[in-house]
XYZ file of C-alpha atoms in Angstrom:
162
model
C -0.142 -0.120 -0.025
C 3.243 2.094 0.593
C 4.015 2.315 -3.015
C 0.297 2.579 -4.380
C -0.018 5.713 -1.827
C 3.341 7.302 -2.995
C 1.935 6.917 -6.655
C -1.309 9.121 -5.380
C 0.398 11.872 -4.335
C 1.062 12.646 -7.896
C -1.898 11.155 -9.133
C -3.870 13.864 -11.191
C -6.189 11.718 -13.049
C -7.324 8.558 -11.400
C -11.119 9.306 -9.531
C -11.586 6.409 -8.155
C -9.973 3.581 -6.104
C -10.788 0.005 -5.227
C -9.059 -1.796 -2.867
C -11.519 -4.886 -1.685
C -10.271 -7.282 0.330
C -6.853 -6.352 0.239
C -5.081 -6.607 3.672
C -3.670 -2.981 3.993
C -4.732 -3.007 7.803
C -3.665 0.340 9.344
C -0.581 0.741 8.096
C -1.924 0.634 4.822
C -4.711 3.118 5.923
C -2.025 5.549 7.435
C -0.481 5.670 3.899
C -3.265 6.036 2.247
C -4.384 9.220 4.619
C -0.898 10.479 3.987
C -1.737 10.307 -0.239
C -4.931 11.521 0.536
C -4.005 14.872 2.469
C -2.387 15.944 -1.321
C -4.544 14.076 -3.685
C -7.072 16.034 -5.742
C -8.149 13.943 -8.224
C -9.581 10.769 -6.284
C -13.501 11.395 -5.695
C -14.311 7.831 -4.317
C -12.088 5.164 -2.344
C -13.054 1.941 -1.440
C -11.542 0.252 1.093
C -13.907 -2.822 2.020
C -12.436 -5.885 4.395
C -8.891 -4.337 4.430
C -8.141 -5.197 7.524
C -8.720 -1.547 8.771
C -9.420 -0.781 12.731
C -10.747 2.558 14.541
C -7.137 3.615 14.466
C -6.929 3.405 10.340
C -10.072 5.003 10.216
C -9.004 8.063 11.876
C -6.074 8.127 10.201
C -8.322 8.572 7.169
C -10.819 11.118 8.359
C -8.028 13.249 9.659
C -6.798 13.117 6.124
C -9.959 14.884 4.869
C -9.491 17.729 6.583
C -7.445 18.738 3.917
C -9.079 16.880 1.034
C -11.812 18.585 -0.761
C -12.339 15.957 -3.699
C -13.161 12.602 -2.006
C -16.683 12.422 -2.247
C -17.257 8.559 -1.492
C -15.825 6.685 1.185
C -16.128 2.774 1.388
C -15.066 1.228 5.153
C -17.465 -1.752 4.910
C -16.609 -5.027 6.365
C -13.663 -3.517 8.587
C -13.226 -4.186 12.096
C -13.678 -0.092 13.115
C -16.346 -0.779 15.644
C -17.927 1.801 18.416
C -14.431 3.205 18.529
C -14.487 3.629 14.891
C -18.489 5.203 14.694
C -17.351 7.568 17.402
C -14.572 8.777 15.143
C -17.026 9.234 12.300
C -19.626 11.009 14.322
C -16.856 13.520 15.941
C -15.089 13.708 12.737
C -18.974 14.378 11.137
C -19.864 16.871 14.007
C -16.226 19.100 13.453
C -16.594 19.111 9.316
C -20.454 19.769 8.486
C -19.048 21.507 5.567
C -17.199 17.881 4.173
C -16.893 17.369 0.464
C -18.034 13.504 1.602
C -21.438 12.793 0.346
C -21.203 9.016 1.119
C -19.919 6.973 3.834
C -20.440 3.256 3.710
C -19.993 1.440 7.032
C -21.839 -1.772 6.500
C -20.465 -4.778 8.385
C -18.021 -2.676 10.304
C -18.967 -4.153 13.755
C -20.391 -0.989 14.891
C -23.144 -1.926 17.426
C -26.370 0.138 17.772
C -24.454 2.575 20.265
C -22.096 3.431 17.864
C -24.853 3.741 15.185
C -26.552 6.170 17.066
C -23.703 8.131 17.834
C -23.206 8.725 14.139
C -27.037 9.343 13.542
C -27.395 12.073 16.372
C -24.902 14.143 14.513
C -26.439 13.214 10.831
C -29.909 14.045 12.509
C -29.880 15.946 15.390
C -32.544 15.316 17.877
C -35.406 17.995 18.168
C -35.780 20.398 21.149
C -38.149 19.251 24.152
C -41.577 19.963 23.410
C -43.576 22.805 25.019
C -46.343 21.769 27.203
C -49.839 22.475 26.188
C -52.030 21.505 23.895
C -51.928 24.315 21.921
C -48.033 24.911 22.327
C -47.472 21.270 21.192
C -49.667 22.115 18.130
C -47.835 24.857 17.030
C -44.028 23.023 17.817
C -45.420 20.203 15.630
C -46.543 22.618 12.554
C -42.993 24.883 13.045
C -40.819 21.599 13.252
C -42.896 19.879 10.291
C -41.764 23.241 8.143
C -38.120 23.163 8.978
C -38.235 19.636 7.990
C -39.774 19.787 4.583
C -37.464 23.210 4.042
C -34.555 20.826 4.954
C -33.285 18.484 2.805
C -32.169 15.467 5.141
C -28.991 12.643 4.378
C -30.328 9.596 3.885
C -29.575 6.879 5.988
C -29.908 3.152 5.120
C -27.980 0.372 7.824
C -24.721 2.097 8.330
C -24.810 4.331 4.865
C -24.906 7.776 5.161
C -25.383 9.684 1.764
C -26.777 12.988 0.708
């Protein structure tokens, strides 16, 4: 992965990279992260079942702070677990203007708690409802209007995309 990552640093044409089931692990993820910091051509990176854990996920996400080209990242089938899900949630919360439009996390050993952490960032919970019948009706009407006016990301399993 280190040689590939070195080539990606100067890549100006390749828009999609798929390394499905290549056991690059966290070391390979770190090398790819370094390349993603400077690569401006890649739009999609698929790292399905590559042996990446929460540590490799954190490095990849850190690289996206300076990468404004990547739109799709597939980390499905890796062992990122809830620790990696929390990294994803923190990163999404701190980088709401990311170029990333799709993040695939299926089969990544994320429990309901990890998925909830991500969902809470993607769809913040509404404030508590006011008391009283008329106040609740008014709040529901206002919330419905806001919901209809705001485009919402699509959530399917552990896939997030806008």
